[in-house]
Short mmCIF file of C-alpha atoms and ligand atoms in Angstrom, two decimals:
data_model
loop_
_atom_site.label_atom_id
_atom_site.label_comp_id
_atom_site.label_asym_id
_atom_site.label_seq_id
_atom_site.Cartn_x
_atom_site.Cartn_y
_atom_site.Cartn_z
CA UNK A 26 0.00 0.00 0.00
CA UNK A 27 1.58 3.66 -0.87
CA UNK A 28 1.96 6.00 1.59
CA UNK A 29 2.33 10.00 2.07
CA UNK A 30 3.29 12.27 4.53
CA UNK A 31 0.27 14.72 4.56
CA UNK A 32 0.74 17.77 6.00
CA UNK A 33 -2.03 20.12 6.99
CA UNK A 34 -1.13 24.00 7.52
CA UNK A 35 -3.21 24.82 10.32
CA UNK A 36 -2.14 28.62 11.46
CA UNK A 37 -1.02 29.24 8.11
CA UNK A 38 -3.77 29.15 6.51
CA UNK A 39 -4.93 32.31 8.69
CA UNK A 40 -2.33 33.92 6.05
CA UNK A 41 -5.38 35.10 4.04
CA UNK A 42 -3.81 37.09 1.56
CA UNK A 43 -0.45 36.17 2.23
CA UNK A 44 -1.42 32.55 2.19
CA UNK A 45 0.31 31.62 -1.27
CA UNK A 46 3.36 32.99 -0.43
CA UNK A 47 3.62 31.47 3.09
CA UNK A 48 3.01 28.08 1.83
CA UNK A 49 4.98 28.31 -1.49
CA UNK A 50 7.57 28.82 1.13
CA UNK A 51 7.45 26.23 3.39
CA UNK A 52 6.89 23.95 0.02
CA UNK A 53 10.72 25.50 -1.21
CA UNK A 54 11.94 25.06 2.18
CA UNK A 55 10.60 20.98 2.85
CA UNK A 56 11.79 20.48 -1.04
CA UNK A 57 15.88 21.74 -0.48
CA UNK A 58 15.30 19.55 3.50
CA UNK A 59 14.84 16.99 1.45
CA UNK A 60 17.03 17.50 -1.48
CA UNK A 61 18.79 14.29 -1.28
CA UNK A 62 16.20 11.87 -1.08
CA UNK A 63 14.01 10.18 -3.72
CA UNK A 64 10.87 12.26 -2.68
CA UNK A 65 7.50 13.76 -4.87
CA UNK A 66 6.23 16.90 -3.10
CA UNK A 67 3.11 18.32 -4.26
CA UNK A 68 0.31 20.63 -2.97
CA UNK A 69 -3.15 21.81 -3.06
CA UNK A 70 -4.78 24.96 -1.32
CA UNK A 71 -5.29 22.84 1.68
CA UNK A 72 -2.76 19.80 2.12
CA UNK A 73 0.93 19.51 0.99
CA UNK A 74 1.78 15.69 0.20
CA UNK A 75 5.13 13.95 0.61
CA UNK A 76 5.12 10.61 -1.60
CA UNK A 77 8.91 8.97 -0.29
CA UNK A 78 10.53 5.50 -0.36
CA UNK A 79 9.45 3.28 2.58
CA UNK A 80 13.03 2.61 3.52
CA UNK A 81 13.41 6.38 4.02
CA UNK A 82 10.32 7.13 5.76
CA UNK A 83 11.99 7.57 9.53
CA UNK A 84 14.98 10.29 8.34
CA UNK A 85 12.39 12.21 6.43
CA UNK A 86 10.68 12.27 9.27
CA UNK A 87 13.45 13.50 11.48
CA UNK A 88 14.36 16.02 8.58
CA UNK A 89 10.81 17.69 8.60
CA UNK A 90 10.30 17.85 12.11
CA UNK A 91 13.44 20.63 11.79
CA UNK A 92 11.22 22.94 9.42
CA UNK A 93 9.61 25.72 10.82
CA UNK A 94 5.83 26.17 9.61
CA UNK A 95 5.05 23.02 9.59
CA UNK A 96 2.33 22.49 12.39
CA UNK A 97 0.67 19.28 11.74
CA UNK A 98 1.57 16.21 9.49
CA UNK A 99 0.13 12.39 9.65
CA UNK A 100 1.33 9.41 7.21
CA UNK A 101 -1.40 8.84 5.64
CA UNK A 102 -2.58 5.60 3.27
CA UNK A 103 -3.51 6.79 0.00
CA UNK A 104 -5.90 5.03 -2.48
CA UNK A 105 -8.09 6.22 -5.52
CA UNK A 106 -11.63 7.27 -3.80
CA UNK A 107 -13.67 4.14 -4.30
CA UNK A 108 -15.85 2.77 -2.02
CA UNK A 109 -14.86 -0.94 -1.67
CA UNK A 110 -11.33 0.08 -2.34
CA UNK A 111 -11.41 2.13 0.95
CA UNK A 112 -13.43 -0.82 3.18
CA UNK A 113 -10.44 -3.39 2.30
CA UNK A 114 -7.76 -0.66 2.78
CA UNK A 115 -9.59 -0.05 6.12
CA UNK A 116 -9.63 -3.63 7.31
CA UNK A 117 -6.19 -4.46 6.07
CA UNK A 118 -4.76 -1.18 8.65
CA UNK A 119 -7.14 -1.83 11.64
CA UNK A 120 -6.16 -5.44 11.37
CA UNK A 121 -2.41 -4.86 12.37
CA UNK A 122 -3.33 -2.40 15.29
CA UNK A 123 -3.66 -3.71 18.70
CA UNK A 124 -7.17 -1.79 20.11
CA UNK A 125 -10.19 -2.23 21.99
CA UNK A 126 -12.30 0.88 21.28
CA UNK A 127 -12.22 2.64 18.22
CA UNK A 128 -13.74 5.54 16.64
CA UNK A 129 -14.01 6.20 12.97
CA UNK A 130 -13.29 10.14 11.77
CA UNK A 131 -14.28 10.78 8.24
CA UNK A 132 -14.01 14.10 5.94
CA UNK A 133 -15.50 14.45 2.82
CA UNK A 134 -13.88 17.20 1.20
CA UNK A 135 -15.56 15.58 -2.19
CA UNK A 136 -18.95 16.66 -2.22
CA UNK A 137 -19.43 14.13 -5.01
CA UNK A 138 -18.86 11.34 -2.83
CA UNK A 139 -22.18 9.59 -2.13
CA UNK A 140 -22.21 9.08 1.07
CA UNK A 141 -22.01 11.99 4.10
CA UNK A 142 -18.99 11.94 5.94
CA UNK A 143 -21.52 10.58 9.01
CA UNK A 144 -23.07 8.16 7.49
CA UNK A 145 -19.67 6.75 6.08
CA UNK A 146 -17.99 7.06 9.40
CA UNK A 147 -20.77 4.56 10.94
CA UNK A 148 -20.98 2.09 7.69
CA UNK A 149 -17.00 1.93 8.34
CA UNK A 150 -17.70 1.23 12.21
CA UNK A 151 -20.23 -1.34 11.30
CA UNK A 152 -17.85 -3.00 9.23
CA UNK A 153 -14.67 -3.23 11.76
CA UNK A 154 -17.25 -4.49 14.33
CA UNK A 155 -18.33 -7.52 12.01
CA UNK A 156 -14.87 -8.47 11.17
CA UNK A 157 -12.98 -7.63 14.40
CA UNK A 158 -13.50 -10.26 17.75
CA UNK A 159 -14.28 -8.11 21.07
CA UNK A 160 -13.73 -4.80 20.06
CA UNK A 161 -16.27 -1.54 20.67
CA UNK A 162 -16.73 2.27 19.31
CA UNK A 163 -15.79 4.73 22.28
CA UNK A 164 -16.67 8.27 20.83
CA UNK A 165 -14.97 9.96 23.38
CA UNK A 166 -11.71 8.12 24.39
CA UNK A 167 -10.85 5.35 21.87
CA UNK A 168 -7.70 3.56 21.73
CA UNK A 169 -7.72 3.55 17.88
CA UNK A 170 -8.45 7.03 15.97
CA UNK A 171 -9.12 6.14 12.14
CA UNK A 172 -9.19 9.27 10.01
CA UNK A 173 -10.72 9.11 6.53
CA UNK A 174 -10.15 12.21 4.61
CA UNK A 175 -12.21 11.75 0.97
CA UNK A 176 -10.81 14.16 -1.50
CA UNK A 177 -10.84 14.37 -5.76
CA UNK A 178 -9.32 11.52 -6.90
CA UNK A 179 -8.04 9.88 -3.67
CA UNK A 180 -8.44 8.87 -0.27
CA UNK A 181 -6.22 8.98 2.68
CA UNK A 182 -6.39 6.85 5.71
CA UNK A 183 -4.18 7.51 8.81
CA UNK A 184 -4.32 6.69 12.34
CA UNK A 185 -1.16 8.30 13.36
CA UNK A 186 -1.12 12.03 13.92
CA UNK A 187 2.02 14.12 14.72
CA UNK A 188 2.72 18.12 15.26
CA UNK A 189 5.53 20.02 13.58
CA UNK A 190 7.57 22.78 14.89
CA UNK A 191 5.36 25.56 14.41
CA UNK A 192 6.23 29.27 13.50
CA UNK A 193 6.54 30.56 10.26
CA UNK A 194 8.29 28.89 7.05
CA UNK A 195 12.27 30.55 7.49
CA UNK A 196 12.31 33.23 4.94
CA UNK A 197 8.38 34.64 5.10
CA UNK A 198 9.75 37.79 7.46
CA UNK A 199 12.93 39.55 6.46
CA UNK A 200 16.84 38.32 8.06
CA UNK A 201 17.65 39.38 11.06
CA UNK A 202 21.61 39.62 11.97
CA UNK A 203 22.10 37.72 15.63
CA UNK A 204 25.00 38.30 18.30
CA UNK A 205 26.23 35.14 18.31
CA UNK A 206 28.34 34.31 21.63
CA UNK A 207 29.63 30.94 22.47
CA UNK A 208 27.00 31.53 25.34
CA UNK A 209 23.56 29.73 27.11
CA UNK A 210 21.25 32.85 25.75
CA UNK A 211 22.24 33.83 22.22
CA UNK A 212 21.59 30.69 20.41
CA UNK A 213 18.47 30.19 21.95
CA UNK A 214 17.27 33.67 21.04
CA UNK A 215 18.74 32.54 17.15
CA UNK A 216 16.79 29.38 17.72
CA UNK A 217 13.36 31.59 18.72
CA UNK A 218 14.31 34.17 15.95
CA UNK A 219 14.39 31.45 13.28
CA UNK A 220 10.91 30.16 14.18
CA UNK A 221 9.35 33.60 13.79
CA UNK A 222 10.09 33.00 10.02
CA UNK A 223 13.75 35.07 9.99
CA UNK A 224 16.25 34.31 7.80
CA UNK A 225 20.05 34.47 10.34
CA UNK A 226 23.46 35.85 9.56
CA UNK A 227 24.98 35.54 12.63
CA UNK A 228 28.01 37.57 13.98
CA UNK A 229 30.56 36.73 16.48
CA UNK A 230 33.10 38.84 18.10
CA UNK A 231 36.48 37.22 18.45
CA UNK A 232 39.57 39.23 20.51
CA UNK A 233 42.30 36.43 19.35
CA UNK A 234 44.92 36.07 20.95
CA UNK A 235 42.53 36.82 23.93
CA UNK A 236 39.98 34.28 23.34
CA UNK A 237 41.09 31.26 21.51
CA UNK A 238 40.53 28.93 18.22
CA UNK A 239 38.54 26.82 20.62
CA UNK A 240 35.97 29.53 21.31
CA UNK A 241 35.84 30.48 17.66
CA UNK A 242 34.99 26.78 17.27
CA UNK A 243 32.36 26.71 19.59
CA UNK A 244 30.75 29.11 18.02
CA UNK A 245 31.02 27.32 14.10
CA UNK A 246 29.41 24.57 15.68
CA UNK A 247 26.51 26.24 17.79
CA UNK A 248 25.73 28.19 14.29
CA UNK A 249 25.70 24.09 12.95
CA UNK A 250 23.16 23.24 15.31
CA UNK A 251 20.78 26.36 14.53
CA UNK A 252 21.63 25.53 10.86
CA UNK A 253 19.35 22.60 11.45
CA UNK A 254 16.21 24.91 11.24
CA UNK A 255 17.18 26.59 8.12
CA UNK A 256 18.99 25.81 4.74
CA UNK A 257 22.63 27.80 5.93
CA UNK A 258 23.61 30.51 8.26
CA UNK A 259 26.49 32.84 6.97
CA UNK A 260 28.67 33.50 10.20
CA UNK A 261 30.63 36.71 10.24
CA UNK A 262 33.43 36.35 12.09
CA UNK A 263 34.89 40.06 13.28
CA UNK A 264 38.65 40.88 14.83
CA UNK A 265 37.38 42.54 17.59
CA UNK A 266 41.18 42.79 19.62
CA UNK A 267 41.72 46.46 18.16
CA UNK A 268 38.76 47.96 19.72
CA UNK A 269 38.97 46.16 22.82
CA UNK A 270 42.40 46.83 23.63
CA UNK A 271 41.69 50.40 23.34
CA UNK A 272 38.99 50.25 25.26
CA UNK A 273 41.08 48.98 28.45
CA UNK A 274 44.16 51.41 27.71
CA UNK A 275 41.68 54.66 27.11
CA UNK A 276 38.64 54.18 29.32
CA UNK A 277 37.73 53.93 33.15
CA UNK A 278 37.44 50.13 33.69
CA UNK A 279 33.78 50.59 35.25
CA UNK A 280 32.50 51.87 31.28
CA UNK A 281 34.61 49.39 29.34
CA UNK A 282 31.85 47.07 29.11
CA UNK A 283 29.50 49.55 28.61
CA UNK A 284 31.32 50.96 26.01
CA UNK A 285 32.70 47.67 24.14
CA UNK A 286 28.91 46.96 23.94
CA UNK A 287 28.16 50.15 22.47
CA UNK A 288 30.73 49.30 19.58
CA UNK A 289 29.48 46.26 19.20
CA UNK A 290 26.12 47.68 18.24
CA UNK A 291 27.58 50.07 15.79
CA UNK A 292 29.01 47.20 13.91
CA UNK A 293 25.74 45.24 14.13
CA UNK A 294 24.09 48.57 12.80
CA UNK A 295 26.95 48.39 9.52
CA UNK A 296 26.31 44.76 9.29
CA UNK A 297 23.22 45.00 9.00
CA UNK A 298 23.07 47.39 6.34
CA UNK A 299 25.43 45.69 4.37
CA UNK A 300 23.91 42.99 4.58
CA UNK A 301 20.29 43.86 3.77
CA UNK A 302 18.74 42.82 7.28
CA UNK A 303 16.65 44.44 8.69
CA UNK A 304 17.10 44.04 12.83
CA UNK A 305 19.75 43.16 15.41
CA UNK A 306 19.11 40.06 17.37
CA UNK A 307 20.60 38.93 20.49
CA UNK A 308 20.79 37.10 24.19
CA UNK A 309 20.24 40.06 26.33
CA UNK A 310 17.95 38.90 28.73
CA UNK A 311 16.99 42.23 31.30
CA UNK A 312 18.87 42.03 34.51
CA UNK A 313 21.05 39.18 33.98
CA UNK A 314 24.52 41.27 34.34
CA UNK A 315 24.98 44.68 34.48
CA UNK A 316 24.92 45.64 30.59
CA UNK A 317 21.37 44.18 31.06
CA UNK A 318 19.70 46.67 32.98
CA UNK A 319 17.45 48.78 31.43
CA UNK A 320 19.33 51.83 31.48
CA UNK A 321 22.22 50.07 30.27
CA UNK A 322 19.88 48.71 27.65
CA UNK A 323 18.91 52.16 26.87
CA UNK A 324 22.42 53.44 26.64
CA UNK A 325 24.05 50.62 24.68
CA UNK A 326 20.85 51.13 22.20
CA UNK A 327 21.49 54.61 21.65
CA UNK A 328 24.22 54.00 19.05
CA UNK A 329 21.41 52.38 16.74
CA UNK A 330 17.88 53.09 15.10
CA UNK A 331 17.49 49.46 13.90
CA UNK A 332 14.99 47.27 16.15
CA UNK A 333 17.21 45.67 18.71
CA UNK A 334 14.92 42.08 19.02
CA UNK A 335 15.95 40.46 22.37
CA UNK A 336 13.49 36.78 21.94
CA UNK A 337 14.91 36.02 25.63
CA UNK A 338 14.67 39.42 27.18
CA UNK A 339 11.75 38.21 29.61
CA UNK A 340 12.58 34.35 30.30
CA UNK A 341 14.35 33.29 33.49
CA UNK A 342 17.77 31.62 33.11
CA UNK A 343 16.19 28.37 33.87
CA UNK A 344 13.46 28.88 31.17
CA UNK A 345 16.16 29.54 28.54
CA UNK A 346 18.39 26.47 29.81
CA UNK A 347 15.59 24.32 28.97
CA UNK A 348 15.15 25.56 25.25
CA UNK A 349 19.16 25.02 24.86
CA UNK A 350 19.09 21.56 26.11
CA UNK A 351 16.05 21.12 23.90
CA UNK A 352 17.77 22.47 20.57
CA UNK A 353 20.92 20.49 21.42
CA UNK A 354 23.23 23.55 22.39
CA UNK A 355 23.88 23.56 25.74
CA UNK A 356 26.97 21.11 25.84
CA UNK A 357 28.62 23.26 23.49
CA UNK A 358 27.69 26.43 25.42
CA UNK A 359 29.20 25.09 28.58
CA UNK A 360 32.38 24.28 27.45
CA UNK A 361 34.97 26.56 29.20
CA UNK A 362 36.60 28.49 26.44
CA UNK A 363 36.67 32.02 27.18
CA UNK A 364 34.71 34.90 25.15
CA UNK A 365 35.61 37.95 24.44
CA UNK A 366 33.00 39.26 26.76
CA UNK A 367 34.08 37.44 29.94
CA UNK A 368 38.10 38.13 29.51
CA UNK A 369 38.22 41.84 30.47
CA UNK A 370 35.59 41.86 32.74
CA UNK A 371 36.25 44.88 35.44
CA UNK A 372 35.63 44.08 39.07
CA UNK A 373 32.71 46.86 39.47
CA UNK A 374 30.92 47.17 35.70
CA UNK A 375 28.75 50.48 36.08
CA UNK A 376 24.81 49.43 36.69
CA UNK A 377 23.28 52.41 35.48
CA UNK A 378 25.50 54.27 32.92
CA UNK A 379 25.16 58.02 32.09
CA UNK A 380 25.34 58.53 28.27
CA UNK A 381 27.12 61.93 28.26
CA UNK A 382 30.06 60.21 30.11
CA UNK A 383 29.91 57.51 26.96
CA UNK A 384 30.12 60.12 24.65
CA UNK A 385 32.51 62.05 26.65
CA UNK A 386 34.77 58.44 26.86
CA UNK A 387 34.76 57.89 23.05
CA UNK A 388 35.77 61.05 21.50
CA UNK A 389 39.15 59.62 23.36
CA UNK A 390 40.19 57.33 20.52
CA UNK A 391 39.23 57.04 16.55
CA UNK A 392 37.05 54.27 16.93
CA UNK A 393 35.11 54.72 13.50
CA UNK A 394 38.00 53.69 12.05
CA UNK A 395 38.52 50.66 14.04
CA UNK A 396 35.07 49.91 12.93
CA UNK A 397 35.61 50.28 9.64
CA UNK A 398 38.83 47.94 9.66
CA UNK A 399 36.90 44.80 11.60
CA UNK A 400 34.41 45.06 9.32
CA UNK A 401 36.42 44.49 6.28
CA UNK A 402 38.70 42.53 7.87
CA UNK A 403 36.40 39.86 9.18
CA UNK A 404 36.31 36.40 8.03
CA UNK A 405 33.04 35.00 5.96
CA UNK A 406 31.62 31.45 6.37
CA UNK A 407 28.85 29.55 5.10
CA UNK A 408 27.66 26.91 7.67
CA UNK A 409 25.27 23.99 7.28
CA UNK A 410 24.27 21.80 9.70
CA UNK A 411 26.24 18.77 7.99
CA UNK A 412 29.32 20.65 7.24
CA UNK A 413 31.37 24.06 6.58
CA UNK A 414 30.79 24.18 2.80
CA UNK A 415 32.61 27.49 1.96
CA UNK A 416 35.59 29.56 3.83
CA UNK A 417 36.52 32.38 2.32
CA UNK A 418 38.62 34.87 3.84
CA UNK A 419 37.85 38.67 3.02
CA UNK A 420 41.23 40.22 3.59
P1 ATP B 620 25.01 34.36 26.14
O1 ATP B 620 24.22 35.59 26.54
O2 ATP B 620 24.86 33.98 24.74
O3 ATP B 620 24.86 33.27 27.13
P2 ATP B 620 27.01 35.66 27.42
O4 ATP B 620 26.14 35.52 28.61
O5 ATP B 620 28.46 35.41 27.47
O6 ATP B 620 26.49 34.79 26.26
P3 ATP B 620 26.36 38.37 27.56
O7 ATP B 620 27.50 39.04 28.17
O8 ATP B 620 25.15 38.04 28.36
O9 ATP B 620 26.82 37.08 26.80
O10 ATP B 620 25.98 39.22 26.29
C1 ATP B 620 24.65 39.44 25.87
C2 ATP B 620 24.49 39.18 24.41
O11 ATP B 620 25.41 39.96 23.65
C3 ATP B 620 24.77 37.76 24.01
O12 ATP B 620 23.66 36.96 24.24
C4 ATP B 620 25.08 37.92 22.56
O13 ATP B 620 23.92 38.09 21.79
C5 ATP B 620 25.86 39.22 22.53
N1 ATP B 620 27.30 38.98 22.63
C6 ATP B 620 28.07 38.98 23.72
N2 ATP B 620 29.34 38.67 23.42
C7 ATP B 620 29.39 38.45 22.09
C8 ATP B 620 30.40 38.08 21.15
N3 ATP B 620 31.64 37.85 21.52
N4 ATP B 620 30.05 37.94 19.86
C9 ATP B 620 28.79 38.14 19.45
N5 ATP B 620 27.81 38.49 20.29
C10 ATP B 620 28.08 38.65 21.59
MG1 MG B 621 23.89 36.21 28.70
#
C-alpha cells in the first residue's frame, strides 16, 4: 500500500492574503530539507503531500520535524476514492493495530462522494465491528483514531497524527543579523528568531589572541546546530582585539563594558546594512549582568535606530536552559573556552550608565575607524548543519 506524509497548515492558513506565499515557502523550504532523497512533493490549497521510499520514511521524518511552519503532518494511506477500495484498505490497517475501542473520523472534502462523511464514518464502524473479535466504538476516548479524509481523486487513511515545529516557514519575514556568543542565551534567542520565520546571519566577536581557536569553534558549531532549522547561516566572524584593547588602555574600567557593547552595536548597525537585514538580534535577557539593565539597555541602544529584538529578554535563566538543552546547544555552550565578553571583565561594571560620560569616553580614541577595519577585515563562512561548505577569507 503507498503512503504520504500529509501535511495540513493549520495557522497558516490564517495567512489570508499572504497565504500563497507562506506556503509556497514552506513547500521550497521541505523540497531543499529533502534534497537528497528520492521524494514527490506536491500541494493543493489545503494539504501539501510527501510521496517517499518506505526505507526512508523515519529520516524524512526526522528532517521535517526541523522545518519551521510546519504544524501538523500524519502518514497517511492513499488510495483512488472508491468505495470498496477504501473498506479493504480499512480492514487491512485496523487489522495490524492492537485496540479495543475505536472511533471512525471521516471528511468528505468531495462533495461528489455519495455518502455523508456521518453516514460513512458509521458504515465503516459497522464494518470493523463484524470483522474484528471483542472490540467496541468509544466516541470519546478510543484507543484507535481512524481518520478518513475523501478528497478528488483519492483517499487517505491515517491513524497516526504528529505536530511540527510551528512558527513561520524561514524566509516569510525579512533576516535578522544575531550576536552570536559561544554563550547559554544567544543561540536560543537565534533558535526563537528562526521560528518567527527570519532568515540568520549571525556575527561573532572574536579578541584572538585573547579568546582562543577553541571559542571560535564553539561558536562554528553552535551556528551548525541552529543551521538545522534553516537551509545555511552565513557567520561573520569580526577581529574585535583592536577595539577592545583600546577600550582597556583609554577608558575607566567601570565603562569598558559599557562601552565595548556600544561598539558592538555600531558594527551590528553596519552589518546590517550591508547585509540587507533588517534588525539586530541577540541574548540580552533584562537584569542578567549589568549591561542588562534597562538603562544600560537604553544606553548601549542609543548607538542604533534598527529594532534591537531580544526573543529572551523576559525568560528566566532556567526557562532559557531548557530551550538550549532542547535544541541540542547547551553542551557546546558550557564548554569553558573564554569569550571575548568574559576576559576583560572589570571588578565593578557600572549598573546604570550616564550617556554623556559615553560620549565624553569615546571622543578619546578614533574608533570609526577601528570599525571600519573589523568590518572588512572579518572572516566570511557559510555553515550547514552537515558541514562548513565554503571559507573564504575577506582580507
Ligand atoms: P550568552 O548571553 O549567549 O549566554 P554571554 O552571557 O556570554 O552569552 P552576555 O555578556 O550576556 O553574553 O551578552 C549578551 C548578548 O550579547 C549575548 O547573548 C550575545 O547576543 C551578545 N554577545 C556577547 N558577546 C558576544 C560576542 N563575543 N560575539 C557576538 N555576540 C556577543
Ligand atoms: Mg547572557
Amino acid at each position: 500500500m503507498e503512503r504520504v506524509i500529509m501535511i495540513k497548515y493549520g495557522e497558516l492558513s490564517t495567512k489570508k492574503g499572504n497565504i500563497n506565499f507562506f506556503i509556497g515557502t514552506l513547500y521550497k523550504n521541505i523540497k531543499e530539507k529533502l534534497k537528497n532523497y528520492n521524494v514527490n512533493i506536491y500541494k493543493d490549497i489545503s494539504r501539501m503531500y510527501i510521496e517517499f521510499d518506505d526505507q526512508d520514511l523515519e529520516k524524512i521524518l526526522e528532517r521535517i520535524n526541523n522545518i519551521f511552519g510546519l504544524h501538523e503532518y500524519v502518514v497517511a494511506y492513499k488510495i483512488e476514492t472508491d468505495i470498496e477500495k477504501i473498506k479493504s484498505t480499512v480492514l487491512e490497517i485496523v487489522k495490524k493495530e492492537p485496540f479495543k475501542t475505536f472511533k471512525v473520523e471521516t471528511k468528505r472534502s468531495d462533495k461528489k462522494f455519495p455518502i455523508s462523511s456521518l453516514e460513512f464514518s458509521k458504515e465503516i464502524g459497522g464494518l470493523i465491528l463484524k470483522n474484528i473479535d471483542n472490540i467496541k466504538v468509544d466516541v470519546h476516548n478510543p484507543d484507535l483514531l481512524l481518520h478518513i479524509e475523501i478528497r478528488n481523486t483519492n483517499t487517505y487513511i491515517y491513524i497516526n497524527h504528529y505536530e511540527g515545529l510551528g512558527g513561520y516557514p524561514n524566509g516569510t519575514l525579512g533576516k535578522g543579523m544575531l550576536m552570536l556568543s559561544g554563550g547559554i542565551d544567544s543561540p536560543v534567542a537565534g533558535y526563537l528568531s528562526l521560528k518567527r520565520g527570519i532568515i540568520l546571519e549571525a556575527v561573532y566577536f572574536e579578541a584572538i589572541p585573547h579568546t582562543s581557536m577553541e571559542a571560535r569553534n564553539k561558536v562554528i558549531n553552535l551556528t551548525k546546530k541552529l543551521a538545522k532549522y534553516t537551509n545555511k547561516i552565513k557567520l561573520h566572524i569580526i577581529p574585535f582585539t583592536e577595539i577592545q584593547e583600546s577600550i582597556y588602555k583609554n577608558i575607566d574600567s567601570e565603562y569598558c563594558i559599557t562601552i565595548m557593547r556600544r561598539m558592538m552595536y555600531r558594527i551590528m548597525e553596519d552589518l546590517v546594512k550591508l547585509r540587507k537585514a533588517q534588525i539586530i538580534i541577540n541574548g540580552e535577557s533584562i537584569g542578567q549582568v549589568a549591561s542588562q539593565t534597562l538603562t544600560s539597555m537604553q544606553v548601549i541602544n542609543n548607538v542604533t535606530n534598527y529594532p534591537v529584538i531580544r526573543p529572551v529578554a523576559c525568560l528566566d535563566k532556567l526557562e532559557i536552559i531548557d530551550i538550549a538543552k532542547k535544541i541540542d546547544t547547551y553542551d557546546i555552550s558550557i564548554l569553558p573556552y573564554e569569550d571575548c565578553c568574559t576576559i576583560f571583565v572589570p571588578k565593578h561594571p557600572v549598573i546604570n550608565p550616564d550617556l554623556s560620560k559615553c560620549i565624553e569616553y569615546e571622543k578619546t580614541f578614533n574608533y570609526e575607524e577601528m570599525i571600519h577595519k573589523a568590518i572588512k577585515r572579518r572572516i566570511i563562512m557559510d555553515i550547514t548543519e552537515e558541514d562548513i561548505n565554503k571559507f573564504s577569507d575577506l582580507l
